[in-house]
Amino acid sequence: MYAYRKSMPRLNKHLDDKWVKHCQRLHKQRLKQMKPAIDNKPPPKFVHLAQNLKKQQMDEERYSQIERDNYLLLDKMSYIMTHPQLLDEKYMGPPVTYGKSLNKEYRKRELMRITEENLQILRRIQHKEPYYSHLDWEEQAARDEEYLRNCAEYPLMLPTAKTTKTFRQSTNYSEAPSFAVQPTPAPPHVRHKSAGKGVAVTSQQDG
């Protein structure tokens, strides 16, 4: 009963099938001829965006103006070279003299004053006696060395000028020259003996 109700009633089976095929063919044809509702094509290319015609026109006008100016300048230069110019006071008149500066003399006097002051400062610097005296330094160094020798128990090996220069030029303190102190030899009347593990010191007396 349900299947019968779903099916549509038709009078002639062959005519109905022919009509259905005809409708399907028309539907496919309309689908082929149907236009899209969404435009997915690339936007058109406009000439004024690709080429700036106004800028090209302005550049051409500028170039033509430059060429015209160059032509006029060349024409004037050629005329000057081909025609002698009489640049003389007889034709041009006396030279034009301009007004002098109102404070020229004052600036000149000020410059001379500053120059004189600078020369005086230079003379004072050149004739000034030095405050420190290297002779006093040498005398004090010799006196200090004498004091050091008097108060030292062992003879000293003081650095010479060459050793001091080498020490100052050396950047690594581990490579700097070392100043060793020589021990004083034992007197002749003292004799050292090795007796077993200890060390015995004996003194020889006369008689």
Short mmCIF file of C-alpha atoms in Angstrom, two decimals:
data_model
loop_
_atom_site.label_atom_id
_atom_site.label_comp_id
_atom_site.label_asym_id
_atom_site.label_seq_id
_atom_site.Cartn_x
_atom_site.Cartn_y
_atom_site.Cartn_z
CA MET A 1 0.00 0.00 0.00
CA TYR A 2 2.81 2.43 0.95
CA ALA A 3 4.89 1.65 -2.14
CA TYR A 4 1.88 2.24 -4.33
CA ARG A 5 1.24 5.65 -2.84
CA LYS A 6 4.90 6.70 -3.41
CA SER A 7 4.78 5.92 -7.09
CA MET A 8 3.17 8.53 -9.34
CA PRO A 9 0.34 7.38 -11.50
CA ARG A 10 1.02 7.50 -15.23
CA LEU A 11 -1.10 6.53 -18.21
CA ASN A 12 1.60 5.28 -20.62
CA LYS A 13 4.90 3.98 -19.37
CA HIS A 14 6.88 4.58 -22.60
CA LEU A 15 5.62 8.11 -23.13
CA ASP A 16 6.35 8.97 -19.52
CA ASP A 17 9.95 7.68 -19.79
CA LYS A 18 10.43 9.69 -22.98
CA TRP A 19 9.16 12.81 -21.28
CA VAL A 20 11.44 12.31 -18.27
CA LYS A 21 14.50 11.92 -20.54
CA HIS A 22 13.49 15.05 -22.41
CA CYS A 23 13.28 17.01 -19.13
CA GLN A 24 16.69 15.71 -18.04
CA ARG A 25 18.22 16.76 -21.35
CA LEU A 26 16.78 20.27 -20.99
CA HIS A 27 18.07 20.46 -17.41
CA LYS A 28 21.62 19.51 -18.45
CA GLN A 29 21.49 22.07 -21.25
CA ARG A 30 20.40 24.80 -18.86
CA LEU A 31 23.20 23.79 -16.45
CA LYS A 32 25.76 24.19 -19.24
CA GLN A 33 24.41 27.63 -20.19
CA MET A 34 24.08 28.86 -16.63
CA LYS A 35 26.33 31.83 -15.70
CA PRO A 36 28.21 31.88 -12.36
CA ALA A 37 26.80 34.01 -9.58
CA ILE A 38 30.31 34.77 -8.17
CA ASP A 39 32.87 36.60 -10.30
CA ASN A 40 36.20 34.84 -9.65
CA LYS A 41 38.09 36.31 -12.62
CA PRO A 42 41.14 38.57 -12.02
CA PRO A 43 40.45 42.33 -12.03
CA PRO A 44 41.02 44.17 -15.28
CA LYS A 45 44.32 45.94 -15.89
CA PHE A 46 44.07 49.67 -16.40
CA VAL A 47 46.61 51.58 -18.44
CA HIS A 48 46.84 54.58 -16.10
CA LEU A 49 48.00 52.31 -13.28
CA ALA A 50 50.74 50.61 -15.30
CA GLN A 51 52.00 53.80 -16.99
CA ASN A 52 51.99 57.24 -15.42
CA LEU A 53 51.34 59.27 -18.53
CA LYS A 54 51.17 62.56 -16.65
CA LYS A 55 54.65 62.03 -15.17
CA GLN A 56 56.04 61.12 -18.57
CA GLN A 57 54.56 64.29 -20.03
CA MET A 58 56.08 66.43 -17.26
CA ASP A 59 59.50 64.79 -17.73
CA GLU A 60 59.39 65.43 -21.48
CA GLU A 61 58.51 69.08 -20.89
CA ARG A 62 61.34 69.43 -18.38
CA TYR A 63 63.86 67.83 -20.74
CA SER A 64 62.73 70.08 -23.58
CA GLN A 65 63.15 73.14 -21.34
CA ILE A 66 66.66 72.02 -20.37
CA GLU A 67 67.60 71.48 -23.98
CA ARG A 68 66.27 74.94 -24.87
CA ASP A 69 68.28 76.59 -22.05
CA ASN A 70 71.40 74.71 -23.10
CA TYR A 71 70.93 75.84 -26.69
CA LEU A 72 70.54 79.48 -25.62
CA LEU A 73 73.62 79.25 -23.40
CA LEU A 74 75.65 77.70 -26.20
CA ASP A 75 74.49 80.42 -28.59
CA LYS A 76 75.58 83.14 -26.14
CA MET A 77 78.97 81.52 -25.55
CA SER A 78 79.59 81.16 -29.27
CA TYR A 79 78.66 84.82 -29.79
CA ILE A 80 81.08 85.88 -27.05
CA MET A 81 83.90 83.81 -28.55
CA THR A 82 83.34 85.07 -32.09
CA HIS A 83 82.84 88.77 -31.25
CA PRO A 84 85.55 90.72 -29.37
CA GLN A 85 84.45 92.21 -26.10
CA LEU A 86 85.61 95.75 -25.30
CA LEU A 87 85.67 95.60 -21.51
CA ASP A 88 87.32 98.92 -20.89
CA GLU A 89 86.49 101.90 -18.72
CA LYS A 90 86.04 103.88 -21.90
CA TYR A 91 82.98 101.81 -22.77
CA MET A 92 81.96 100.26 -19.44
CA GLY A 93 82.61 103.24 -17.20
CA PRO A 94 84.61 103.35 -13.94
CA PRO A 95 84.44 100.32 -11.66
CA VAL A 96 81.72 100.31 -9.11
CA THR A 97 82.94 100.94 -5.58
CA TYR A 98 80.96 99.59 -2.68
CA GLY A 99 80.65 101.11 0.75
CA LYS A 100 83.26 100.27 3.38
CA SER A 101 82.55 98.52 6.62
CA LEU A 102 81.82 100.85 9.51
CA ASN A 103 83.65 98.75 12.12
CA LYS A 104 86.61 97.69 10.02
CA GLU A 105 89.13 99.72 12.04
CA TYR A 106 87.70 98.48 15.32
CA ARG A 107 87.96 94.83 14.24
CA LYS A 108 91.51 95.46 13.04
CA ARG A 109 92.54 96.98 16.39
CA GLU A 110 90.84 94.12 18.26
CA LEU A 111 92.71 91.54 16.18
CA MET A 112 96.04 93.27 16.83
CA ARG A 113 95.33 93.39 20.57
CA ILE A 114 94.51 89.68 20.71
CA THR A 115 97.65 88.85 18.73
CA GLU A 116 99.81 90.89 21.10
CA GLU A 117 98.31 89.21 24.17
CA ASN A 118 98.95 85.78 22.66
CA LEU A 119 102.58 86.71 21.99
CA GLN A 120 103.02 87.90 25.58
CA ILE A 121 101.58 84.65 26.92
CA LEU A 122 103.94 82.69 24.66
CA ARG A 123 106.97 84.67 25.87
CA ARG A 124 106.00 84.11 29.52
CA ILE A 125 105.66 80.37 28.93
CA GLN A 126 108.99 80.13 27.14
CA HIS A 127 110.94 82.15 29.77
CA LYS A 128 109.31 80.49 32.78
CA GLU A 129 111.76 78.43 34.82
CA PRO A 130 110.74 74.85 35.54
CA TYR A 131 109.32 74.09 38.98
CA TYR A 132 110.91 70.62 39.22
CA SER A 133 114.67 70.15 38.93
CA HIS A 134 116.11 66.89 37.63
CA LEU A 135 119.38 67.66 39.41
CA ASP A 136 117.59 67.63 42.75
CA TRP A 137 115.96 64.35 41.82
CA GLU A 138 119.33 62.77 40.97
CA GLU A 139 120.87 64.06 44.20
CA GLN A 140 117.97 62.72 46.26
CA ALA A 141 118.16 59.34 44.49
CA ALA A 142 121.90 59.08 45.23
CA ARG A 143 121.30 60.00 48.88
CA ASP A 144 118.51 57.41 49.20
CA GLU A 145 120.77 54.78 47.62
CA GLU A 146 123.52 55.60 50.13
CA TYR A 147 121.03 55.29 53.02
CA LEU A 148 119.88 51.93 51.65
CA ARG A 149 123.44 50.59 51.42
CA ASN A 150 124.19 51.68 54.96
CA CYS A 151 121.15 50.00 56.49
CA ALA A 152 121.26 46.80 54.41
CA GLU A 153 122.75 43.64 55.96
CA TYR A 154 123.73 42.05 52.64
CA PRO A 155 125.20 43.71 49.54
CA LEU A 156 122.54 44.98 47.12
CA MET A 157 122.18 44.59 43.37
CA LEU A 158 120.48 47.82 42.39
CA PRO A 159 118.88 47.99 38.90
CA THR A 160 120.73 49.85 36.21
CA ALA A 161 119.17 52.19 33.64
CA LYS A 162 118.97 49.41 31.03
CA THR A 163 117.30 46.99 33.45
CA THR A 164 114.80 49.64 34.55
CA LYS A 165 113.87 50.42 30.93
CA THR A 166 113.32 46.73 30.20
CA PHE A 167 111.17 46.41 33.31
CA ARG A 168 108.98 49.34 32.34
CA GLN A 169 108.50 48.13 28.78
CA SER A 170 107.52 44.62 29.84
CA THR A 171 103.76 44.18 30.04
CA ASN A 172 103.79 40.85 31.89
CA TYR A 173 105.04 41.15 35.44
CA SER A 174 106.02 37.49 35.48
CA GLU A 175 108.60 38.25 32.79
CA ALA A 176 110.08 41.24 34.63
CA PRO A 177 113.71 40.90 35.75
CA SER A 178 114.16 39.85 39.34
CA PHE A 179 116.67 41.54 41.57
CA ALA A 180 118.27 38.92 43.80
CA VAL A 181 120.26 39.60 46.94
CA GLN A 182 123.59 37.83 47.17
CA PRO A 183 124.21 36.19 50.56
CA THR A 184 127.30 37.14 52.47
CA PRO A 185 129.86 34.29 52.60
CA ALA A 186 130.63 32.80 56.00
CA PRO A 187 133.73 33.99 57.81
CA PRO A 188 136.84 31.81 57.38
CA HIS A 189 136.92 30.82 61.05
CA VAL A 190 133.45 29.21 60.85
CA ARG A 191 133.23 25.68 59.45
CA HIS A 192 130.05 23.73 58.72
CA LYS A 193 129.90 20.03 59.40
CA SER A 194 127.33 17.47 58.50
CA ALA A 195 126.93 15.03 61.34
CA GLY A 196 124.19 12.53 60.71
CA LYS A 197 120.79 14.12 60.33
CA GLY A 198 121.70 17.42 62.05
CA VAL A 199 124.10 20.18 61.15
CA ALA A 200 126.82 21.13 63.61
CA VAL A 201 128.65 24.44 63.53
CA THR A 202 132.15 24.50 65.02
CA SER A 203 134.38 27.46 65.49
CA GLN A 204 138.14 27.33 65.16
CA GLN A 205 140.01 29.49 67.61
CA ASP A 206 143.62 30.42 67.44
CA GLY A 207 145.91 28.59 69.99
#
